[in-house]
Tab-separated table of C-alpha atoms in Angstrom:
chain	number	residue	atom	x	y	z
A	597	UNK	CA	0.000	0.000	0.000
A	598	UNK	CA	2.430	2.590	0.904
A	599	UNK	CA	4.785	1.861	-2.596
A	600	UNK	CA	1.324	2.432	-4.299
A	601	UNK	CA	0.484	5.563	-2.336
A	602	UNK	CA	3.757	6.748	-3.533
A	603	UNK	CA	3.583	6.077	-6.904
A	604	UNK	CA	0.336	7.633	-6.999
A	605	UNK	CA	2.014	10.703	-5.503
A	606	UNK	CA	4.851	10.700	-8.183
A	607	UNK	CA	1.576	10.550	-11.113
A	608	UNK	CA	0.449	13.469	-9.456
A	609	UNK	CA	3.083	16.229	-8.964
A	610	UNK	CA	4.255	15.145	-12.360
A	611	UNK	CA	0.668	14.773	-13.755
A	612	UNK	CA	1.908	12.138	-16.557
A	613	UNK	CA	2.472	8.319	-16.238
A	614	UNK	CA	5.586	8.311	-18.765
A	615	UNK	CA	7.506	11.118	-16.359
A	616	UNK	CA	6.170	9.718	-12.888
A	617	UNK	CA	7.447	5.757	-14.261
A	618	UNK	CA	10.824	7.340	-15.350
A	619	UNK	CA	10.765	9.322	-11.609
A	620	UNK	CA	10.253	6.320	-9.944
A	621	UNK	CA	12.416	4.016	-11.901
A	622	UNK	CA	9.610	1.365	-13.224
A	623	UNK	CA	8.164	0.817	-16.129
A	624	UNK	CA	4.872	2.954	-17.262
A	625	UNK	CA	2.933	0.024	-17.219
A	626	UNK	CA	4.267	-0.824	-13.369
A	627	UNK	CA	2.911	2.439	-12.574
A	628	UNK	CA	-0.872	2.239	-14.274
A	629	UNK	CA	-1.539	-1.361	-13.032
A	630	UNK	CA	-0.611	-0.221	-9.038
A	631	UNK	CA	-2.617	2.478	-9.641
A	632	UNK	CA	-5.760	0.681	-10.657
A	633	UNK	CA	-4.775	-1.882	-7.884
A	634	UNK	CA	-5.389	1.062	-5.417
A	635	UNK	CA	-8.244	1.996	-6.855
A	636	UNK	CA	-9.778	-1.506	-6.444
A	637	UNK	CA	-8.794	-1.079	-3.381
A	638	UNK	CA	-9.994	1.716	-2.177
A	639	UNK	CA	-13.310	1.348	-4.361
A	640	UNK	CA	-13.173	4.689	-6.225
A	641	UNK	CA	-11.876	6.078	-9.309
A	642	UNK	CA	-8.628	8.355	-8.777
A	643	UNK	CA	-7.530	9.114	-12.021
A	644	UNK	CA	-9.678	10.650	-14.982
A	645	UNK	CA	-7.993	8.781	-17.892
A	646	UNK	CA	-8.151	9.120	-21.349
A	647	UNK	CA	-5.501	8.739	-24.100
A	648	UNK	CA	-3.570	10.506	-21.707
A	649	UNK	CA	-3.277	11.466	-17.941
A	650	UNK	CA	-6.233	14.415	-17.377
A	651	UNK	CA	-6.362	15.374	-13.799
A	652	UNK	CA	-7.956	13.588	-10.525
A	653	UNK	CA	-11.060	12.920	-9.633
A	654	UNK	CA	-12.340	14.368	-6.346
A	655	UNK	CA	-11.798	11.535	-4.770
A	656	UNK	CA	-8.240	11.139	-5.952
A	657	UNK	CA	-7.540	14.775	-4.504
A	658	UNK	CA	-8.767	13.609	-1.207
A	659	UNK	CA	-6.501	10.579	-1.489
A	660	UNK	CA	-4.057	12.821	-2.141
A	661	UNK	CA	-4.222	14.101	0.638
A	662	UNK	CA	-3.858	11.479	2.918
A	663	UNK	CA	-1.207	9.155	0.864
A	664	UNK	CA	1.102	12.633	1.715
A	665	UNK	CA	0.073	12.069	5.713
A	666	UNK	CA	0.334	7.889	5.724
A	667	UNK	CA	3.638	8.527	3.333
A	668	UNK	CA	5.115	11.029	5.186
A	669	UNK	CA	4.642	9.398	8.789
A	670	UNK	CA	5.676	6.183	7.461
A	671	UNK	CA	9.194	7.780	6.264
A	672	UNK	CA	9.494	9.131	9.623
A	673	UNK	CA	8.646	5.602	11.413
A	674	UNK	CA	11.634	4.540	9.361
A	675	UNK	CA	13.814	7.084	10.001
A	676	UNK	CA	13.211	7.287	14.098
A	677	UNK	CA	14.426	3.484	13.769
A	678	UNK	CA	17.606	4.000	11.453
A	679	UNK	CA	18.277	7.269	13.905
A	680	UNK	CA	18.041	4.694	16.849
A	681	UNK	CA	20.166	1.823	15.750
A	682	UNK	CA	23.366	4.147	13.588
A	683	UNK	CA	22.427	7.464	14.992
A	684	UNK	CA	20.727	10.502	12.934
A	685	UNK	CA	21.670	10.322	9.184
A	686	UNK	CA	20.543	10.792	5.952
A	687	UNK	CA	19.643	13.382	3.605
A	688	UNK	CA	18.434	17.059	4.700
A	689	UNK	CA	16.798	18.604	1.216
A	690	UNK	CA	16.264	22.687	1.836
A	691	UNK	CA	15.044	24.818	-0.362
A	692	UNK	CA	15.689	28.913	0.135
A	693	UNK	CA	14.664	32.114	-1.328
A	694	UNK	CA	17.280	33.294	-3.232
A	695	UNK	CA	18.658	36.218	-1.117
A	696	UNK	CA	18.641	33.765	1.288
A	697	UNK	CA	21.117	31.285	0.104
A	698	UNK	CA	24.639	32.959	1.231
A	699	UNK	CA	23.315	32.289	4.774
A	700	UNK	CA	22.574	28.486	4.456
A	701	UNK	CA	26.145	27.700	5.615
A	702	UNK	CA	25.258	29.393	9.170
A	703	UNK	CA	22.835	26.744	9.748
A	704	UNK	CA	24.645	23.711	7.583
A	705	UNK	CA	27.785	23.853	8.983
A	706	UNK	CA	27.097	23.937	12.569
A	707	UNK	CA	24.038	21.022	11.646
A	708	UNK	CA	26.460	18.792	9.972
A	709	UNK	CA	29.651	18.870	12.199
A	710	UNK	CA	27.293	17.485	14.756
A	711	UNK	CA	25.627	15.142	12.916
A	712	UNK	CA	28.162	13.841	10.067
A	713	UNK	CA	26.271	11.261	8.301
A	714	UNK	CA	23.836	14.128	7.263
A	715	UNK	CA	23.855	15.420	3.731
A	716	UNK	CA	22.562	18.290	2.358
A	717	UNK	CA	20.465	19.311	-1.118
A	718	UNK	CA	20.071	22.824	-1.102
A	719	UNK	CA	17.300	24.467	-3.860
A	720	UNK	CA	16.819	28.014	-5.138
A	721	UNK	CA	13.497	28.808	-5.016
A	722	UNK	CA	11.012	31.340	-4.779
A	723	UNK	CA	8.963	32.002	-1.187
A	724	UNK	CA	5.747	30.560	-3.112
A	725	UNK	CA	7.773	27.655	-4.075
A	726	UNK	CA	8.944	26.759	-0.749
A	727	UNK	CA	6.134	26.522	0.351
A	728	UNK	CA	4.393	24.555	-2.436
A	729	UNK	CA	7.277	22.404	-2.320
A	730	UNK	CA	7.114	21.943	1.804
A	731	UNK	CA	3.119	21.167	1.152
A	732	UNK	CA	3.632	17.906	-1.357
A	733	UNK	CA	7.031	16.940	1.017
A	734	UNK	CA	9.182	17.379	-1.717
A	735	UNK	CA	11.532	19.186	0.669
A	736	UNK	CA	12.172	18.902	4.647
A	737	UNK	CA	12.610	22.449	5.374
A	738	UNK	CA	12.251	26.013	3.716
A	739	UNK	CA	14.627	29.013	4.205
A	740	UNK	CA	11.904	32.115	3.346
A	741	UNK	CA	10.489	35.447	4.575
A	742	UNK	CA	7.891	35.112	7.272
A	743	UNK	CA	6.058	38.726	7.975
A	744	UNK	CA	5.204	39.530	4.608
A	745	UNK	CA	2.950	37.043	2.826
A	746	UNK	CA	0.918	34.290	4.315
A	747	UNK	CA	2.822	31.374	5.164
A	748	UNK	CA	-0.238	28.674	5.860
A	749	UNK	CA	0.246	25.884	8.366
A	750	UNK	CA	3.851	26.092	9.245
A	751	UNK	CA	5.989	25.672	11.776
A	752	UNK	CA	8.560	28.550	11.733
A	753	UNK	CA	12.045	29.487	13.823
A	754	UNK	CA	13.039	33.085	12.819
A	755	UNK	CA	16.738	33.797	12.423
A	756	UNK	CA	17.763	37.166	10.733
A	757	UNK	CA	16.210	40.680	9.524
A	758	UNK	CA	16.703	41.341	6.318
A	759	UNK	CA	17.551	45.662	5.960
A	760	UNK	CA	18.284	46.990	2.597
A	761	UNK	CA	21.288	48.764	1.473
A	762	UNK	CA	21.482	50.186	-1.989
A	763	UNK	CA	24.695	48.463	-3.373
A	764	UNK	CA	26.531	50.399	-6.557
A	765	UNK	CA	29.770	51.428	-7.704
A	766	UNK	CA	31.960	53.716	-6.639
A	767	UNK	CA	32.028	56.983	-8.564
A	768	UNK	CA	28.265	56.176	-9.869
A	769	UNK	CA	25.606	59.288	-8.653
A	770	UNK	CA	24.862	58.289	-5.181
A	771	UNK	CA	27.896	56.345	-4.251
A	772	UNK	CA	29.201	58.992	-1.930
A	773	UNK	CA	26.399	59.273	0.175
A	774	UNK	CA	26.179	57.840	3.713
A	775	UNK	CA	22.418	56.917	3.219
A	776	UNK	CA	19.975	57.334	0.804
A	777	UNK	CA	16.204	57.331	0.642
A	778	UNK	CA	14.088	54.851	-1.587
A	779	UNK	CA	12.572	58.065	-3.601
A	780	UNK	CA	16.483	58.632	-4.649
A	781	UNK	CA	17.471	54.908	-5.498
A	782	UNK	CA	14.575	54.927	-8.151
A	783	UNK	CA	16.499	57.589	-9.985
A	784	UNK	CA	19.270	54.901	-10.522
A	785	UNK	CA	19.405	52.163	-13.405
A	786	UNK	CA	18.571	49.246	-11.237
A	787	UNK	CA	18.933	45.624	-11.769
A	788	UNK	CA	16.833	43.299	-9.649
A	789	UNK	CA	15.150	40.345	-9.082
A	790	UNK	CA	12.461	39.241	-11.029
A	791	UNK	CA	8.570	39.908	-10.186
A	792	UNK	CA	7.821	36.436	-8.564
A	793	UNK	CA	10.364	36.142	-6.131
A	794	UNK	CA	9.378	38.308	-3.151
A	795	UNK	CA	12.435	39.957	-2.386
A	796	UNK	CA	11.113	42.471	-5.110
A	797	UNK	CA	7.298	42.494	-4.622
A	798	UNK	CA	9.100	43.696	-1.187
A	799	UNK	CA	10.756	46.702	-2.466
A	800	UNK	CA	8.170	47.467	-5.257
A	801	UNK	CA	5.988	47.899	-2.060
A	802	UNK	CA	8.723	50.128	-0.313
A	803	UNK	CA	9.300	52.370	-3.459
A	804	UNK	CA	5.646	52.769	-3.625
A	805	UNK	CA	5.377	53.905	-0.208
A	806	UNK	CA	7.858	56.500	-1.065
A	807	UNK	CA	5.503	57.700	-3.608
A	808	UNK	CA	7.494	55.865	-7.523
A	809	UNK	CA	8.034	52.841	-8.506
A	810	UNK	CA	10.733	50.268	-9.817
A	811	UNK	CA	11.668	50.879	-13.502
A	812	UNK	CA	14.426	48.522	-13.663
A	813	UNK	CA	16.494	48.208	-16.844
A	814	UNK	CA	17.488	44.982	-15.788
A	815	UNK	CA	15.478	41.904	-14.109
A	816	UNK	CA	16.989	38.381	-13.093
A	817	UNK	CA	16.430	35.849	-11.090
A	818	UNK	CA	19.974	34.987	-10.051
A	819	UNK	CA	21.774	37.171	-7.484
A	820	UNK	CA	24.956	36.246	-8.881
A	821	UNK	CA	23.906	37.674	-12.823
A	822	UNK	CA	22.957	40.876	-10.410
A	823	UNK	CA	26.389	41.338	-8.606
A	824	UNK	CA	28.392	40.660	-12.175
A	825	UNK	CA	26.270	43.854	-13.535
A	826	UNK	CA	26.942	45.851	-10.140
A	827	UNK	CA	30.963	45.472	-10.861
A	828	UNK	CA	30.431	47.167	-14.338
A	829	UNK	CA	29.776	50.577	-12.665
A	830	UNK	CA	26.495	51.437	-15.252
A	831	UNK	CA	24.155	49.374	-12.357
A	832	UNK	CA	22.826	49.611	-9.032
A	833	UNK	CA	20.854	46.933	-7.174
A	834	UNK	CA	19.048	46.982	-3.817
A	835	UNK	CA	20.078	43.932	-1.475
A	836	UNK	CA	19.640	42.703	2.175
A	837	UNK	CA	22.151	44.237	4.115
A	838	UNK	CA	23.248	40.560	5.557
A	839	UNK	CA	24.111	39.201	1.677
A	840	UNK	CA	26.111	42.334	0.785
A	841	UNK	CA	28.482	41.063	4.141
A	842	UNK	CA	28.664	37.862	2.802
A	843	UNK	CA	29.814	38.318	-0.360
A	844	UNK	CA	32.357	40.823	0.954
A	845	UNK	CA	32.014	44.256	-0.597
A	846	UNK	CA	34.270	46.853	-0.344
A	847	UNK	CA	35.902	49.102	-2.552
A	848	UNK	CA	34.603	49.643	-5.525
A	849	UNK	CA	31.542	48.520	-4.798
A	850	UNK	CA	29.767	50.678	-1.634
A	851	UNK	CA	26.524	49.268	0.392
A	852	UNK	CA	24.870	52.246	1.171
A	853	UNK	CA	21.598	52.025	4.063
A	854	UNK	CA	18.319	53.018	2.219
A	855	UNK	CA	16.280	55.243	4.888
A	856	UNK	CA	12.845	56.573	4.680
A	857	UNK	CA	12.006	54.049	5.639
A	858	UNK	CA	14.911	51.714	7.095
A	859	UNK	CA	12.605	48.738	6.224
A	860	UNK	CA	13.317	45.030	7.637
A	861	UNK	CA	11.604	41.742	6.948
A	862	UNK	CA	12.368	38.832	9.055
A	863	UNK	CA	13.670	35.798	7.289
A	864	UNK	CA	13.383	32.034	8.939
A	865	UNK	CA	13.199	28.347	8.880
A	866	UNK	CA	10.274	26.910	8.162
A	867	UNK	CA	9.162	23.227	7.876
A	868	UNK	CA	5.184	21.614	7.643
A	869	UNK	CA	3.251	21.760	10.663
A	870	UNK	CA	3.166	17.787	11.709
A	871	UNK	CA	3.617	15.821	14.314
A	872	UNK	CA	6.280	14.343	14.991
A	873	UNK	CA	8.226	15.781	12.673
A	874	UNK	CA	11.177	13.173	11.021
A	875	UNK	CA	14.154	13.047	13.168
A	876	UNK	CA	16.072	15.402	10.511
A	877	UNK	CA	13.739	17.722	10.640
A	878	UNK	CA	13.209	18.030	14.129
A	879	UNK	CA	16.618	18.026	15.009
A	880	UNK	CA	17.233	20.827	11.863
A	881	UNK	CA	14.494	22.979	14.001
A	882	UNK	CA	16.621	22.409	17.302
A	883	UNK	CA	19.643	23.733	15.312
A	884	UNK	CA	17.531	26.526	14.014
A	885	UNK	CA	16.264	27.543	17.561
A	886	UNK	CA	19.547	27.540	19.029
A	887	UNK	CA	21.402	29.884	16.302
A	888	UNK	CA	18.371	31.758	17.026
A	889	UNK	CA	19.881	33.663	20.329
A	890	UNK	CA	23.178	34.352	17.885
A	891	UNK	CA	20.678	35.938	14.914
A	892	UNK	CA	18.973	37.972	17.648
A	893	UNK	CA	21.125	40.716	16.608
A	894	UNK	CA	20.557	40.735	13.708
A	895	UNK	CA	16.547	40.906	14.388
């Protein structure tokens, strides 16, 4: 039952037999006949089939919905008993908003010298993303804002404020200046992120409070393709304060605070609201709370 509940997962996040079979490593007919094995099971139609895959039926949403639950506790069942008999191992898969990335080694590194036979996947993602992705279990943990959009039934641990700095080169209009306001920095040909990823919807809302908007001349959805056009001198960007650090800037680059206001938006850990959570995650969210105290600062 559970192989077939996750097979029947696989058909739908991928919504199509040929990718789910080649997902799960068995053959597309494997895949339909467990499929209409659970169905006899359970007694109802899941899938609305025709020459190819067309959606669920309602009652294959509501199974949906609990193969995730009898799935997920049944991978934690397994791994509270691998955790017991070789210790707490495995892998940890994370996925963070991209201004948000650069910090992942505050939480990693600490995480995995205590627990060594832990590996990591880390994803770039945006906050909607993480979330969708924490929702279906196709990650353990999300790295994403948690004051400014909804975040839904999570559990959350928060562990830095993001404050924005407008980041250019030196000699570019601006660069002198010991702050600037967000009415000034929409003067300057920006680069930034791209509309879906809410870093920006974030400072679109700040630029509009200072009465403009974002005109861009550049969008991306990479921070690195951002700091490359920063280092050319004809762009400015607007970053969290903490990422500017990490990455090092000095001269000729200057991280100037943007005031008017000096705007911050908490960024955290979050993972789905269940209990008990797997033994990775839970012991992730001990990590979390206890670098929490050393963020605090930063809050």
């Amino acid at each position: 039952m559970i192989d077939k509940l996750e097979f029947f997962i696989a058909l739908a996040r991928t919504r199509h037999f040929g990718k789910a079979a080649e997902e799960l490593g068995i053959t597309q007919p494997t895949l339909s006949a467990a499929v209409k094995q659970l169905e006899d099971q359970l007694g109802v139609m899941l899938v609305q089939r025709g020459s190819r895959f067309q959606g669920l039926t309602p009652e294959g949403e509501q199974v949906l919905a609990w193969a995730r639950r009898i799935t997920g506790d049944a991978r934690t069942m397994k791994e509270e008993m691998r955790a017991a008999r070789h210790g707490l191992s495995g892998r940890l898969r994370i996925a963070a908003i991209p201004t948000a990335l650069a910090m992942t080694p505050l939480l990693t590194t600490p995480f995995r010298k205590k627990h060594p036979g832990v590996t990591f996947t880390i994803l770039s993602r945006t906050s909607i993303e993480v979330l969708s992705l924490l929702g279906n279990f196709d990650i353990d943990a999300g790295i994403t804002y948690l004051d400014n959009e909804p975040l839904g039934r999570v559990v959350s641990v928060p562990l830095y404020a993001e404050r924005y700095q407008l980041i250019t080169a030196a000699g570019t209009p601006l660069a002198d200046r010991e702050r600037v306001t967000w009415a000034e920095v929409a003067e300057l040909p920006l680069c930034l992120l791209t509309p879906d990823m809410q870093n920006r919807r974030i400072i679109d809302q700040h630029l509009a409070e200072a009465g403009t908007g974002a005109r861009p001349t550049l969008e991306s959805n990479s921070m690195i393709v951002l700091f490359s056009h920063i280092r050319t001198g004809k762009w400015s960007s607007i970053m969290p304060l903490n990422l500017a650090e990490t990455f090092g800037f000095s001269e000729p680059i200057r991280a100037i605070p943007i005031v008017e206001p000096d705007a911050r938006h908490i960024v955290g850990l979050v993972a789905a609201k269940r209990e008990p959570h797997t033994p990775l995650v839970a012991a992730l969210l001990d990590e979390a709370m206890t670098l929490a105290d050393d963020f605090a600062e930063r809050l």
